PDB file of C-alpha atoms and ligand atoms in Angstrom:
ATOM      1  CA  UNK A  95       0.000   0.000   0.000  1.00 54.00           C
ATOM      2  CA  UNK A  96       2.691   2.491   0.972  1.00 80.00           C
ATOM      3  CA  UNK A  97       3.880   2.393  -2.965  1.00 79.00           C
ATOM      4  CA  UNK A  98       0.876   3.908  -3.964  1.00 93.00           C
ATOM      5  CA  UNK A  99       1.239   6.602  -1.204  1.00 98.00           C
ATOM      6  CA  UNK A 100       0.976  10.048  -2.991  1.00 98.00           C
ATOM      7  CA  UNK A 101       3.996  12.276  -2.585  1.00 98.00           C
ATOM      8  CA  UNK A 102       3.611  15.729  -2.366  1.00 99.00           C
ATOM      9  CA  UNK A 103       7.438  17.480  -2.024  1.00 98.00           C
ATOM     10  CA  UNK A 104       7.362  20.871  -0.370  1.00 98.00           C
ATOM     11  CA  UNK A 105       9.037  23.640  -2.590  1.00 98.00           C
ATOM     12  CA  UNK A 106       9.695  25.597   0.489  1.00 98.00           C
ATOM     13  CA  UNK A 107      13.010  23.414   1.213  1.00 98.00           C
ATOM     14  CA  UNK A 108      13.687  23.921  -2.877  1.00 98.00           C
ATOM     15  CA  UNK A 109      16.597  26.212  -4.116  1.00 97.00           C
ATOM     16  CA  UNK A 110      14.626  29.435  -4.810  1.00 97.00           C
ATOM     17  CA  UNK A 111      17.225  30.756  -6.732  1.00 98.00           C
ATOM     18  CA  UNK A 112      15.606  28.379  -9.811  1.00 98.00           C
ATOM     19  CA  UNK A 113      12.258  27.326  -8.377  1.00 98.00           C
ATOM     20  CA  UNK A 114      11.498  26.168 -11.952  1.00 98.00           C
ATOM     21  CA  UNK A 115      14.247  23.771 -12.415  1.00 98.00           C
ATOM     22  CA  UNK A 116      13.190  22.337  -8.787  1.00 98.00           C
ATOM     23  CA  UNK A 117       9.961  21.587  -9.697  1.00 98.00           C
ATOM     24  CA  UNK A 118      10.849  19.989 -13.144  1.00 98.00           C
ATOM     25  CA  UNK A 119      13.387  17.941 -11.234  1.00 98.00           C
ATOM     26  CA  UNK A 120      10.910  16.775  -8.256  1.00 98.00           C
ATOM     27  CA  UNK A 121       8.382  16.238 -11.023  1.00 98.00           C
ATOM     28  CA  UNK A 122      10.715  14.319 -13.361  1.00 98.00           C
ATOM     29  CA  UNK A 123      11.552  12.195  -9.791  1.00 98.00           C
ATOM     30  CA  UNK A 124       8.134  10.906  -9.303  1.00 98.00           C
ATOM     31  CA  UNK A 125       6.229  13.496  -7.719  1.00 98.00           C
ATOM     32  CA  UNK A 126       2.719  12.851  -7.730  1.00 98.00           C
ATOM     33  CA  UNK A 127       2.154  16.847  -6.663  1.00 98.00           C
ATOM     34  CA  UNK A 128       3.424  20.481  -5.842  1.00 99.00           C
ATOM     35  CA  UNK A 129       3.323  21.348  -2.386  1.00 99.00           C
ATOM     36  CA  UNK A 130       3.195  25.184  -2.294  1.00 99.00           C
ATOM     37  CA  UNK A 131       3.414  26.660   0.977  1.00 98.00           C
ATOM     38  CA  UNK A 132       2.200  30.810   1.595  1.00 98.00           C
ATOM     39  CA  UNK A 133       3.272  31.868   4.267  1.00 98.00           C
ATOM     40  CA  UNK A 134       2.128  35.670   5.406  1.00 98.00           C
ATOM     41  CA  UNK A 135       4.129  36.682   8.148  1.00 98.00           C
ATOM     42  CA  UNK A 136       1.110  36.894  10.306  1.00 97.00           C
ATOM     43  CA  UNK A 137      -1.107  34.087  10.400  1.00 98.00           C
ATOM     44  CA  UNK A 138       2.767  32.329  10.675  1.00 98.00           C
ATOM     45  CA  UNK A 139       5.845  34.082  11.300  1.00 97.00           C
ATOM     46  CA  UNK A 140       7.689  33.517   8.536  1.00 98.00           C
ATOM     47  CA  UNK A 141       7.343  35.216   4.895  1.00 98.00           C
ATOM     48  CA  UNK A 142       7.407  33.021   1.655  1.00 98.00           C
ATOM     49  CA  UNK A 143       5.425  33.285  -1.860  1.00 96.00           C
ATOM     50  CA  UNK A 144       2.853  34.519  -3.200  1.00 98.00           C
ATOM     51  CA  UNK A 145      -0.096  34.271  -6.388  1.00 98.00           C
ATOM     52  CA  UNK A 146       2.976  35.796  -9.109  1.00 98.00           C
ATOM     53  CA  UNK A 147       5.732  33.035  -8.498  1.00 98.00           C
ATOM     54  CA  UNK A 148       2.811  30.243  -8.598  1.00 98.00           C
ATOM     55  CA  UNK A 149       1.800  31.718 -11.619  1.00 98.00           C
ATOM     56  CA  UNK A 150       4.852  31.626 -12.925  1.00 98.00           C
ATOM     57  CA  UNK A 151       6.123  28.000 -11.930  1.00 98.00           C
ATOM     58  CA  UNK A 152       2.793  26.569 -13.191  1.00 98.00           C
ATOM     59  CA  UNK A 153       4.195  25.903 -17.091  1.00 98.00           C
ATOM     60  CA  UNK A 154       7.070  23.969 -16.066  1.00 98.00           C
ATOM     61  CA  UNK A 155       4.937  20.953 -14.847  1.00 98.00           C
ATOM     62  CA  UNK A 156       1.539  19.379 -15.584  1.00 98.00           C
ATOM     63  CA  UNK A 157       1.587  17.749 -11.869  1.00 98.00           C
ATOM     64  CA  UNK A 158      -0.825  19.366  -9.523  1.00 98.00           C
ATOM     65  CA  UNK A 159      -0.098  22.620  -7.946  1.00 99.00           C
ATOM     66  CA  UNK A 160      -1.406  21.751  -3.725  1.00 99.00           C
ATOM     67  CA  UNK A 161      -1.773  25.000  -2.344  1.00 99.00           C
ATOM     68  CA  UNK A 162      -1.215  25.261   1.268  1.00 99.00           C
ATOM     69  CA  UNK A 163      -2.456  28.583   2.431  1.00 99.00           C
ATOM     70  CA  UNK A 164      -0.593  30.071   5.682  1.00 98.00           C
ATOM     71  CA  UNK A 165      -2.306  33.372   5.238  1.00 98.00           C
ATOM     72  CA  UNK A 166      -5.547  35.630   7.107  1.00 98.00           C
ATOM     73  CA  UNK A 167      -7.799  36.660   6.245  1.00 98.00           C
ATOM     74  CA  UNK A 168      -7.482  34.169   3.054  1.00 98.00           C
ATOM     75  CA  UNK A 169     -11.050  34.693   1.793  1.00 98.00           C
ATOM     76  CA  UNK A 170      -9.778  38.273   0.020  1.00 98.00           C
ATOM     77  CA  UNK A 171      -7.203  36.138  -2.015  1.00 98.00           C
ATOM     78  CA  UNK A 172      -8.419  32.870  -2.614  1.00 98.00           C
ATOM     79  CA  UNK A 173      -9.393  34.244  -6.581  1.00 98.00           C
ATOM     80  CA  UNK A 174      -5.784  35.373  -6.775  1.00 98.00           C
ATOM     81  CA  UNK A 175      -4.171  31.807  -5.920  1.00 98.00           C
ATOM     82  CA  UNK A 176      -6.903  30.330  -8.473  1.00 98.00           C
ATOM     83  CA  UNK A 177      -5.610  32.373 -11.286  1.00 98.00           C
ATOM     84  CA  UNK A 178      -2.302  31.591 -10.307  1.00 98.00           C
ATOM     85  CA  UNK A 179      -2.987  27.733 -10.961  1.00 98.00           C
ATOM     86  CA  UNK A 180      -3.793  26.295  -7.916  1.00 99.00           C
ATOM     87  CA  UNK A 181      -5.346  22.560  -8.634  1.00 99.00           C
ATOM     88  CA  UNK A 182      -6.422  22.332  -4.736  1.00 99.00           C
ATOM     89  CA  UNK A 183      -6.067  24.781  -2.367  1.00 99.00           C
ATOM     90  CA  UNK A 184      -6.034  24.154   1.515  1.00 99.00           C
ATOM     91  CA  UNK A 185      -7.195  26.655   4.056  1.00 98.00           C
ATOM     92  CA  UNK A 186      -6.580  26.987   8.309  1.00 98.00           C
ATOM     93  CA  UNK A 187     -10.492  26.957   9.755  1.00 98.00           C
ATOM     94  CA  UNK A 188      -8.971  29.799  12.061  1.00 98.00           C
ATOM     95  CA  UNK A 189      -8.091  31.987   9.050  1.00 98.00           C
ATOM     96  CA  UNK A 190     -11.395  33.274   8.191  1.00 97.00           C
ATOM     97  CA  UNK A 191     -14.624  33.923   9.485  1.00 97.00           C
ATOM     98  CA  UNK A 192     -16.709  31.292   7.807  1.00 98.00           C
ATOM     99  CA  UNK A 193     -14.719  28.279   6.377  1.00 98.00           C
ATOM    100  CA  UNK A 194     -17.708  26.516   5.206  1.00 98.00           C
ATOM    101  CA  UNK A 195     -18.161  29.381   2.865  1.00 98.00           C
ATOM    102  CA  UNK A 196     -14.335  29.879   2.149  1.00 98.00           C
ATOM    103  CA  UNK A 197     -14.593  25.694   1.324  1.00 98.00           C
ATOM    104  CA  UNK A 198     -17.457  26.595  -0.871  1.00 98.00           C
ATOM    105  CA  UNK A 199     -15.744  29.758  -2.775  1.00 98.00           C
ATOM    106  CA  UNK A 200     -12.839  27.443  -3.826  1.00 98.00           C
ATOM    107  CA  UNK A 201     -15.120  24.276  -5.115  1.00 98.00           C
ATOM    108  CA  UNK A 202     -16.816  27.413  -7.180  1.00 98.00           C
ATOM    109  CA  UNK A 203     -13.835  27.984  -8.873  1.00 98.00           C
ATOM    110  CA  UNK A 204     -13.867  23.984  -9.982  1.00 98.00           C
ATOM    111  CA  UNK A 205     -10.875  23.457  -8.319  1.00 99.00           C
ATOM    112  CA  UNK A 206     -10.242  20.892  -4.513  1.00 99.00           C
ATOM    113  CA  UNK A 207     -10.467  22.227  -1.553  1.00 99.00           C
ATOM    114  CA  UNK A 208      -8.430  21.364   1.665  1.00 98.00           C
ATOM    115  CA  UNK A 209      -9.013  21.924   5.334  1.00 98.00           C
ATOM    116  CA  UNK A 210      -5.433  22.326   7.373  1.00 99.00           C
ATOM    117  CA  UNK A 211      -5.464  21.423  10.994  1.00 98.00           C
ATOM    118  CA  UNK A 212      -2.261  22.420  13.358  1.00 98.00           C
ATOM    119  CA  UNK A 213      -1.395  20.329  15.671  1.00 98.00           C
ATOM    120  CA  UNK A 214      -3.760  21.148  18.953  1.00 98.00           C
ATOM    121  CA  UNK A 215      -6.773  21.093  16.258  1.00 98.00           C
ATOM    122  CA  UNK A 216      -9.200  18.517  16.954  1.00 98.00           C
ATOM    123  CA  UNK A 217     -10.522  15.542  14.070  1.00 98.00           C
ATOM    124  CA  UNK A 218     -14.389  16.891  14.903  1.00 98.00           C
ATOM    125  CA  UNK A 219     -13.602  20.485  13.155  1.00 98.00           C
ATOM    126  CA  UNK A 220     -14.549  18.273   9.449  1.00 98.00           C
ATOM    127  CA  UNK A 221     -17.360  17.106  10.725  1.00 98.00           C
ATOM    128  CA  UNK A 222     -20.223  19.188   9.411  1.00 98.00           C
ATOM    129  CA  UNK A 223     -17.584  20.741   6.191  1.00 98.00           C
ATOM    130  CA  UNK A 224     -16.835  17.141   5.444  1.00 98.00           C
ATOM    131  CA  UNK A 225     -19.172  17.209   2.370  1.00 98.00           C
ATOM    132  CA  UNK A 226     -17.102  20.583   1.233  1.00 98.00           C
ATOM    133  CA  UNK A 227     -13.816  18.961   1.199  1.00 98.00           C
ATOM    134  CA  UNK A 228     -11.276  16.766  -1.306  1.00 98.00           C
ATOM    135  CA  UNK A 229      -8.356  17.069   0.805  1.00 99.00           C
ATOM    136  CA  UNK A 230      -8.065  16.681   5.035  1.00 99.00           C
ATOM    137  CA  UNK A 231      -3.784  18.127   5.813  1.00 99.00           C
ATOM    138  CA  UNK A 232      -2.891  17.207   9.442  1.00 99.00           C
ATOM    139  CA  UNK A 233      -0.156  19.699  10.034  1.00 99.00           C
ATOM    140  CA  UNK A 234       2.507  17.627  12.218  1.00 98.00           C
ATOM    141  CA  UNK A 235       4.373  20.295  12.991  1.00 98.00           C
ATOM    142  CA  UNK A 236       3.304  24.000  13.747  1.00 98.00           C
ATOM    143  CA  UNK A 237       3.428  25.861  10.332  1.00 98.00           C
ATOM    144  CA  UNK A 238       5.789  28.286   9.213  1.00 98.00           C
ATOM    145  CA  UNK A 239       9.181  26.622   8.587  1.00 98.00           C
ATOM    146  CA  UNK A 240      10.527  23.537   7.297  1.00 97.00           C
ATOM    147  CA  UNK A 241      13.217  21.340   8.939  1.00 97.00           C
ATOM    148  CA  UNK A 242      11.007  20.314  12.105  1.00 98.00           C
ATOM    149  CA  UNK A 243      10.300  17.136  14.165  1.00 98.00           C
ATOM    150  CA  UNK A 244       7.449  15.290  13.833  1.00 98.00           C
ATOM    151  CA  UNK A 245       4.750  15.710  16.567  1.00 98.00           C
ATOM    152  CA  UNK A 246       3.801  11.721  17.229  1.00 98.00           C
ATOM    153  CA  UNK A 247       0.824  12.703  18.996  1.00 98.00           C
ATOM    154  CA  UNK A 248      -0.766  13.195  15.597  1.00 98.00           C
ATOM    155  CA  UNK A 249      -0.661   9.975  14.412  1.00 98.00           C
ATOM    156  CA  UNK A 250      -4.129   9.413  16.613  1.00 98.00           C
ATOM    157  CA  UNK A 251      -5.748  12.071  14.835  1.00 98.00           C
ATOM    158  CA  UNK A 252      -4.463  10.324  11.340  1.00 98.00           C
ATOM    159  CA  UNK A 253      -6.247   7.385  12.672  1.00 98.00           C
ATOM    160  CA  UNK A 254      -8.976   9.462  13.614  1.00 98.00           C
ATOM    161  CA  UNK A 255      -9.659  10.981  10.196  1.00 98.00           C
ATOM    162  CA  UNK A 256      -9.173   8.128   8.804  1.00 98.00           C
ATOM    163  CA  UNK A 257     -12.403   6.431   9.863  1.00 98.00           C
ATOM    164  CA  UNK A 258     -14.116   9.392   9.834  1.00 98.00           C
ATOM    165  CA  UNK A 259     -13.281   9.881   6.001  1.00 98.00           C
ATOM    166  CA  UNK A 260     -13.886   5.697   5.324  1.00 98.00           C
ATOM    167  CA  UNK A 261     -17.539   6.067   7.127  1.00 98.00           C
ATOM    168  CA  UNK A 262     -18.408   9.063   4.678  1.00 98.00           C
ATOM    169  CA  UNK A 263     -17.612   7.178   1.920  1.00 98.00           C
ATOM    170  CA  UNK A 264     -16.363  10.260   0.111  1.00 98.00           C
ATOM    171  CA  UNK A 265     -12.884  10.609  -1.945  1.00 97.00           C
ATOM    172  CA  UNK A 266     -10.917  12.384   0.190  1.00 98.00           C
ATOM    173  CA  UNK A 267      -7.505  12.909   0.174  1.00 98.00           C
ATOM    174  CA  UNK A 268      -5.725  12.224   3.745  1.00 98.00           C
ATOM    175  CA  UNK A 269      -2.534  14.341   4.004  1.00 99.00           C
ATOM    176  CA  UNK A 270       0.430  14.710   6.579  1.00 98.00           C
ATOM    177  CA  UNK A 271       2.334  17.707   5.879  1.00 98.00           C
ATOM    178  CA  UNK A 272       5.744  18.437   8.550  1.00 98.00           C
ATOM    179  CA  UNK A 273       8.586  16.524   9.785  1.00 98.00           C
ATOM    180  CA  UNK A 274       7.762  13.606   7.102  1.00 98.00           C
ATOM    181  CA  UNK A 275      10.762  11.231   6.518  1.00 98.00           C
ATOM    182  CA  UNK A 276      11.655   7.465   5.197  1.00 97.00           C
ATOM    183  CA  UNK A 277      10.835   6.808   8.836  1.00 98.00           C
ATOM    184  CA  UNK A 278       7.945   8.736  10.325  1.00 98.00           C
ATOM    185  CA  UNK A 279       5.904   8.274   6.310  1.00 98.00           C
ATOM    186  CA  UNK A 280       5.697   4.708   7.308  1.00 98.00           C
ATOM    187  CA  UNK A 281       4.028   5.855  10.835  1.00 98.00           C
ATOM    188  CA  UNK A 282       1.697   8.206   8.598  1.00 98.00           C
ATOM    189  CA  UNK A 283       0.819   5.290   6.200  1.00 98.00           C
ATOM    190  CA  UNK A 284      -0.063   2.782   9.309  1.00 98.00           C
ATOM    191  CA  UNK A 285      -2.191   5.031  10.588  1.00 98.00           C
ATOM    192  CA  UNK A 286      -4.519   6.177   7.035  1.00 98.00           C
ATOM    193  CA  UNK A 287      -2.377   9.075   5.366  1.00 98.00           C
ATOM    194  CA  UNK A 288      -2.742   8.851   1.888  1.00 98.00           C
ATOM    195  CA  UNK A 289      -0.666  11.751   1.006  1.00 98.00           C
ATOM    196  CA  UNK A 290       2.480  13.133   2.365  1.00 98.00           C
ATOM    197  CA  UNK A 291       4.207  15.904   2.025  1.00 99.00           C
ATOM    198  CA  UNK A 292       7.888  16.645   2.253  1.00 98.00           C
ATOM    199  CA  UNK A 293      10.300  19.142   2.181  1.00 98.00           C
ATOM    200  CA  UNK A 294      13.743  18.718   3.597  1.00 98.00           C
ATOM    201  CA  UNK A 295      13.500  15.127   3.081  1.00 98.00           C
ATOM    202  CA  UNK A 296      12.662  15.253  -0.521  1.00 98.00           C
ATOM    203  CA  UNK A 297      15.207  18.297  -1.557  1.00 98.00           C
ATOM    204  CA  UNK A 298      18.398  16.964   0.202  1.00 96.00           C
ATOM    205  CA  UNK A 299      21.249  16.129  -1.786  1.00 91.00           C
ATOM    206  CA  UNK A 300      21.104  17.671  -5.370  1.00 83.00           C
ATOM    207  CA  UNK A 301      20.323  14.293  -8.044  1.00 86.00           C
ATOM    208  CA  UNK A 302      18.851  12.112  -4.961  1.00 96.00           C
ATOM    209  CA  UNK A 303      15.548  13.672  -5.421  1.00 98.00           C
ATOM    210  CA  UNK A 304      14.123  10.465  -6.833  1.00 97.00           C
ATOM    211  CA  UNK A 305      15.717   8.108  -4.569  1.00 97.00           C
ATOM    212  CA  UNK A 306      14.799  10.262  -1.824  1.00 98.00           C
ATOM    213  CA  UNK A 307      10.816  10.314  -2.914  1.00 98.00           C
ATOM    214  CA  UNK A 308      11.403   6.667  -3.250  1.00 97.00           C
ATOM    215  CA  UNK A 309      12.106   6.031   0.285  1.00 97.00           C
ATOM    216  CA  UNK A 310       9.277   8.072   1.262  1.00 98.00           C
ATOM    217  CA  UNK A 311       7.400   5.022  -0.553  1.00 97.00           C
ATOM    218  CA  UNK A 312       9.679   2.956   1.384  1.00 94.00           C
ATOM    219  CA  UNK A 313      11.003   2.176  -1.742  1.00 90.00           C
ATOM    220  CA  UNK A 314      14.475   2.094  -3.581  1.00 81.00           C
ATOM    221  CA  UNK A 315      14.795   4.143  -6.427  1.00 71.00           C
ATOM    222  CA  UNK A 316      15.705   1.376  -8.790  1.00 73.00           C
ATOM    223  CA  UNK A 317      12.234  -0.416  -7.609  1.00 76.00           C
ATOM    224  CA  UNK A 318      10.156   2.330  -9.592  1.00 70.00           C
ATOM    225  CA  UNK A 319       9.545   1.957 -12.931  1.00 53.00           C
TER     226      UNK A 319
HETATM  227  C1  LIG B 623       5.284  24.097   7.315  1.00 50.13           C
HETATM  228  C2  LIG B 623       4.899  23.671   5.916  1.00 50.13           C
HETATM  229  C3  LIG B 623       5.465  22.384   5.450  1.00 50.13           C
HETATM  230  C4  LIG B 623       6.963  22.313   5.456  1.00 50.13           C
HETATM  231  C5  LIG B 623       7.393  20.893   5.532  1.00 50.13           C
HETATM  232  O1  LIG B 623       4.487  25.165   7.680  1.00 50.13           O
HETATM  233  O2  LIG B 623       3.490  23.566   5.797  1.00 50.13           O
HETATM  234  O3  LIG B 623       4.950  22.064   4.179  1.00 50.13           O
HETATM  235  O4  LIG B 623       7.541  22.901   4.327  1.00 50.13           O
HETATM  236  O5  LIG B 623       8.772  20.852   5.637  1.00 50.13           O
HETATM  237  P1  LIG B 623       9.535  19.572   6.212  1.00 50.13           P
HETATM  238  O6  LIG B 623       9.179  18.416   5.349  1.00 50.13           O
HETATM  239  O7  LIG B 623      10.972  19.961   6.093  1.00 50.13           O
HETATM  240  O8  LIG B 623       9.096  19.397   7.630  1.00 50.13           O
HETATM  241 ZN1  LIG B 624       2.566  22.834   3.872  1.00 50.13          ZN
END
Protein backbone atom coordinates (compact mmCIF):
# COMPACT_ATOMS: atom_id res chain seq x y z
CA UNK A 1 0.00 0.00 0.00
CA UNK A 2 2.69 2.49 0.97
CA UNK A 3 3.88 2.39 -2.96
CA UNK A 4 0.88 3.91 -3.96
CA UNK A 5 1.24 6.60 -1.20
CA UNK A 6 0.98 10.05 -2.99
CA UNK A 7 4.00 12.28 -2.59
CA UNK A 8 3.61 15.73 -2.37
CA UNK A 9 7.44 17.48 -2.02
CA UNK A 10 7.36 20.87 -0.37
CA UNK A 11 9.04 23.64 -2.59
CA UNK A 12 9.69 25.60 0.49
CA UNK A 13 13.01 23.41 1.21
CA UNK A 14 13.69 23.92 -2.88
CA UNK A 15 16.60 26.21 -4.12
CA UNK A 16 14.63 29.44 -4.81
CA UNK A 17 17.23 30.76 -6.73
CA UNK A 18 15.61 28.38 -9.81
CA UNK A 19 12.26 27.33 -8.38
CA UNK A 20 11.50 26.17 -11.95
CA UNK A 21 14.25 23.77 -12.41
CA UNK A 22 13.19 22.34 -8.79
CA UNK A 23 9.96 21.59 -9.70
CA UNK A 24 10.85 19.99 -13.14
CA UNK A 25 13.39 17.94 -11.23
CA UNK A 26 10.91 16.78 -8.26
CA UNK A 27 8.38 16.24 -11.02
CA UNK A 28 10.72 14.32 -13.36
CA UNK A 29 11.55 12.20 -9.79
CA UNK A 30 8.13 10.91 -9.30
CA UNK A 31 6.23 13.50 -7.72
CA UNK A 32 2.72 12.85 -7.73
CA UNK A 33 2.15 16.85 -6.66
CA UNK A 34 3.42 20.48 -5.84
CA UNK A 35 3.32 21.35 -2.39
CA UNK A 36 3.20 25.18 -2.29
CA UNK A 37 3.41 26.66 0.98
CA UNK A 38 2.20 30.81 1.60
CA UNK A 39 3.27 31.87 4.27
CA UNK A 40 2.13 35.67 5.41
CA UNK A 41 4.13 36.68 8.15
CA UNK A 42 1.11 36.89 10.31
CA UNK A 43 -1.11 34.09 10.40
CA UNK A 44 2.77 32.33 10.68
CA UNK A 45 5.85 34.08 11.30
CA UNK A 46 7.69 33.52 8.54
CA UNK A 47 7.34 35.22 4.90
CA UNK A 48 7.41 33.02 1.65
CA UNK A 49 5.42 33.29 -1.86
CA UNK A 50 2.85 34.52 -3.20
CA UNK A 51 -0.10 34.27 -6.39
CA UNK A 52 2.98 35.80 -9.11
CA UNK A 53 5.73 33.03 -8.50
CA UNK A 54 2.81 30.24 -8.60
CA UNK A 55 1.80 31.72 -11.62
CA UNK A 56 4.85 31.63 -12.92
CA UNK A 57 6.12 28.00 -11.93
CA UNK A 58 2.79 26.57 -13.19
CA UNK A 59 4.19 25.90 -17.09
CA UNK A 60 7.07 23.97 -16.07
CA UNK A 61 4.94 20.95 -14.85
CA UNK A 62 1.54 19.38 -15.58
CA UNK A 63 1.59 17.75 -11.87
CA UNK A 64 -0.83 19.37 -9.52
CA UNK A 65 -0.10 22.62 -7.95
CA UNK A 66 -1.41 21.75 -3.72
CA UNK A 67 -1.77 25.00 -2.34
CA UNK A 68 -1.22 25.26 1.27
CA UNK A 69 -2.46 28.58 2.43
CA UNK A 70 -0.59 30.07 5.68
CA UNK A 71 -2.31 33.37 5.24
CA UNK A 72 -5.55 35.63 7.11
CA UNK A 73 -7.80 36.66 6.25
CA UNK A 74 -7.48 34.17 3.05
CA UNK A 75 -11.05 34.69 1.79
CA UNK A 76 -9.78 38.27 0.02
CA UNK A 77 -7.20 36.14 -2.01
CA UNK A 78 -8.42 32.87 -2.61
CA UNK A 79 -9.39 34.24 -6.58
CA UNK A 80 -5.78 35.37 -6.78
CA UNK A 81 -4.17 31.81 -5.92
CA UNK A 82 -6.90 30.33 -8.47
CA UNK A 83 -5.61 32.37 -11.29
CA UNK A 84 -2.30 31.59 -10.31
CA UNK A 85 -2.99 27.73 -10.96
CA UNK A 86 -3.79 26.29 -7.92
CA UNK A 87 -5.35 22.56 -8.63
CA UNK A 88 -6.42 22.33 -4.74
CA UNK A 89 -6.07 24.78 -2.37
CA UNK A 90 -6.03 24.15 1.51
CA UNK A 91 -7.19 26.65 4.06
CA UNK A 92 -6.58 26.99 8.31
CA UNK A 93 -10.49 26.96 9.75
CA UNK A 94 -8.97 29.80 12.06
CA UNK A 95 -8.09 31.99 9.05
CA UNK A 96 -11.40 33.27 8.19
CA UNK A 97 -14.62 33.92 9.48
CA UNK A 98 -16.71 31.29 7.81
CA UNK A 99 -14.72 28.28 6.38
CA UNK A 100 -17.71 26.52 5.21
CA UNK A 101 -18.16 29.38 2.86
CA UNK A 102 -14.34 29.88 2.15
CA UNK A 103 -14.59 25.69 1.32
CA UNK A 104 -17.46 26.60 -0.87
CA UNK A 105 -15.74 29.76 -2.77
CA UNK A 106 -12.84 27.44 -3.83
CA UNK A 107 -15.12 24.28 -5.11
CA UNK A 108 -16.82 27.41 -7.18
CA UNK A 109 -13.83 27.98 -8.87
CA UNK A 110 -13.87 23.98 -9.98
CA UNK A 111 -10.88 23.46 -8.32
CA UNK A 112 -10.24 20.89 -4.51
CA UNK A 113 -10.47 22.23 -1.55
CA UNK A 114 -8.43 21.36 1.66
CA UNK A 115 -9.01 21.92 5.33
CA UNK A 116 -5.43 22.33 7.37
CA UNK A 117 -5.46 21.42 10.99
CA UNK A 118 -2.26 22.42 13.36
CA UNK A 119 -1.39 20.33 15.67
CA UNK A 120 -3.76 21.15 18.95
CA UNK A 121 -6.77 21.09 16.26
CA UNK A 122 -9.20 18.52 16.95
CA UNK A 123 -10.52 15.54 14.07
CA UNK A 124 -14.39 16.89 14.90
CA UNK A 125 -13.60 20.48 13.15
CA UNK A 126 -14.55 18.27 9.45
CA UNK A 127 -17.36 17.11 10.72
CA UNK A 128 -20.22 19.19 9.41
CA UNK A 129 -17.58 20.74 6.19
CA UNK A 130 -16.84 17.14 5.44
CA UNK A 131 -19.17 17.21 2.37
CA UNK A 132 -17.10 20.58 1.23
CA UNK A 133 -13.82 18.96 1.20
CA UNK A 134 -11.28 16.77 -1.31
CA UNK A 135 -8.36 17.07 0.81
CA UNK A 136 -8.07 16.68 5.04
CA UNK A 137 -3.78 18.13 5.81
CA UNK A 138 -2.89 17.21 9.44
CA UNK A 139 -0.16 19.70 10.03
CA UNK A 140 2.51 17.63 12.22
CA UNK A 141 4.37 20.29 12.99
CA UNK A 142 3.30 24.00 13.75
CA UNK A 143 3.43 25.86 10.33
CA UNK A 144 5.79 28.29 9.21
CA UNK A 145 9.18 26.62 8.59
CA UNK A 146 10.53 23.54 7.30
CA UNK A 147 13.22 21.34 8.94
CA UNK A 148 11.01 20.31 12.10
CA UNK A 149 10.30 17.14 14.16
CA UNK A 150 7.45 15.29 13.83
CA UNK A 151 4.75 15.71 16.57
CA UNK A 152 3.80 11.72 17.23
CA UNK A 153 0.82 12.70 19.00
CA UNK A 154 -0.77 13.19 15.60
CA UNK A 155 -0.66 9.97 14.41
CA UNK A 156 -4.13 9.41 16.61
CA UNK A 157 -5.75 12.07 14.83
CA UNK A 158 -4.46 10.32 11.34
CA UNK A 159 -6.25 7.39 12.67
CA UNK A 160 -8.98 9.46 13.61
CA UNK A 161 -9.66 10.98 10.20
CA UNK A 162 -9.17 8.13 8.80
CA UNK A 163 -12.40 6.43 9.86
CA UNK A 164 -14.12 9.39 9.83
CA UNK A 165 -13.28 9.88 6.00
CA UNK A 166 -13.89 5.70 5.32
CA UNK A 167 -17.54 6.07 7.13
CA UNK A 168 -18.41 9.06 4.68
CA UNK A 169 -17.61 7.18 1.92
CA UNK A 170 -16.36 10.26 0.11
CA UNK A 171 -12.88 10.61 -1.94
CA UNK A 172 -10.92 12.38 0.19
CA UNK A 173 -7.51 12.91 0.17
CA UNK A 174 -5.73 12.22 3.75
CA UNK A 175 -2.53 14.34 4.00
CA UNK A 176 0.43 14.71 6.58
CA UNK A 177 2.33 17.71 5.88
CA UNK A 178 5.74 18.44 8.55
CA UNK A 179 8.59 16.52 9.78
CA UNK A 180 7.76 13.61 7.10
CA UNK A 181 10.76 11.23 6.52
CA UNK A 182 11.65 7.47 5.20
CA UNK A 183 10.83 6.81 8.84
CA UNK A 184 7.95 8.74 10.33
CA UNK A 185 5.90 8.27 6.31
CA UNK A 186 5.70 4.71 7.31
CA UNK A 187 4.03 5.86 10.84
CA UNK A 188 1.70 8.21 8.60
CA UNK A 189 0.82 5.29 6.20
CA UNK A 190 -0.06 2.78 9.31
CA UNK A 191 -2.19 5.03 10.59
CA UNK A 192 -4.52 6.18 7.03
CA UNK A 193 -2.38 9.07 5.37
CA UNK A 194 -2.74 8.85 1.89
CA UNK A 195 -0.67 11.75 1.01
CA UNK A 196 2.48 13.13 2.36
CA UNK A 197 4.21 15.90 2.03
CA UNK A 198 7.89 16.65 2.25
CA UNK A 199 10.30 19.14 2.18
CA UNK A 200 13.74 18.72 3.60
CA UNK A 201 13.50 15.13 3.08
CA UNK A 202 12.66 15.25 -0.52
CA UNK A 203 15.21 18.30 -1.56
CA UNK A 204 18.40 16.96 0.20
CA UNK A 205 21.25 16.13 -1.79
CA UNK A 206 21.10 17.67 -5.37
CA UNK A 207 20.32 14.29 -8.04
CA UNK A 208 18.85 12.11 -4.96
CA UNK A 209 15.55 13.67 -5.42
CA UNK A 210 14.12 10.46 -6.83
CA UNK A 211 15.72 8.11 -4.57
CA UNK A 212 14.80 10.26 -1.82
CA UNK A 213 10.82 10.31 -2.91
CA UNK A 214 11.40 6.67 -3.25
CA UNK A 215 12.11 6.03 0.28
CA UNK A 216 9.28 8.07 1.26
CA UNK A 217 7.40 5.02 -0.55
CA UNK A 218 9.68 2.96 1.38
CA UNK A 219 11.00 2.18 -1.74
CA UNK A 220 14.47 2.09 -3.58
CA UNK A 221 14.80 4.14 -6.43
CA UNK A 222 15.70 1.38 -8.79
CA UNK A 223 12.23 -0.42 -7.61
CA UNK A 224 10.16 2.33 -9.59
CA UNK A 225 9.54 1.96 -12.93
C1 LIG B 1 5.28 24.10 7.32
C2 LIG B 1 4.90 23.67 5.92
C3 LIG B 1 5.46 22.38 5.45
C4 LIG B 1 6.96 22.31 5.46
C5 LIG B 1 7.39 20.89 5.53
O1 LIG B 1 4.49 25.16 7.68
O2 LIG B 1 3.49 23.57 5.80
O3 LIG B 1 4.95 22.06 4.18
O4 LIG B 1 7.54 22.90 4.33
O5 LIG B 1 8.77 20.85 5.64
P1 LIG B 1 9.54 19.57 6.21
O6 LIG B 1 9.18 18.42 5.35
O7 LIG B 1 10.97 19.96 6.09
O8 LIG B 1 9.10 19.40 7.63
ZN1 LIG C 1 2.57 22.83 3.87
Amino acid sequence: MSENVLISPSILSADFACLGEEVRAIDKAGADMIHIDVMDGHYVPNLTIGPAVIKALKPHTKKPFDVHLMIAPVDPLIDEFVKAGADIITVHPDAGPHLHRTLQTIRGHGIKSGIALNPAVHADVIDYVIDDIDMILVMSVNPGFGGQSFIRSQLDKISALREKIDRSGHDIILEVDGGVNPLTAQDCIKAGASALVAGSAVFKGAGSYAENIAALRGLKASQVA
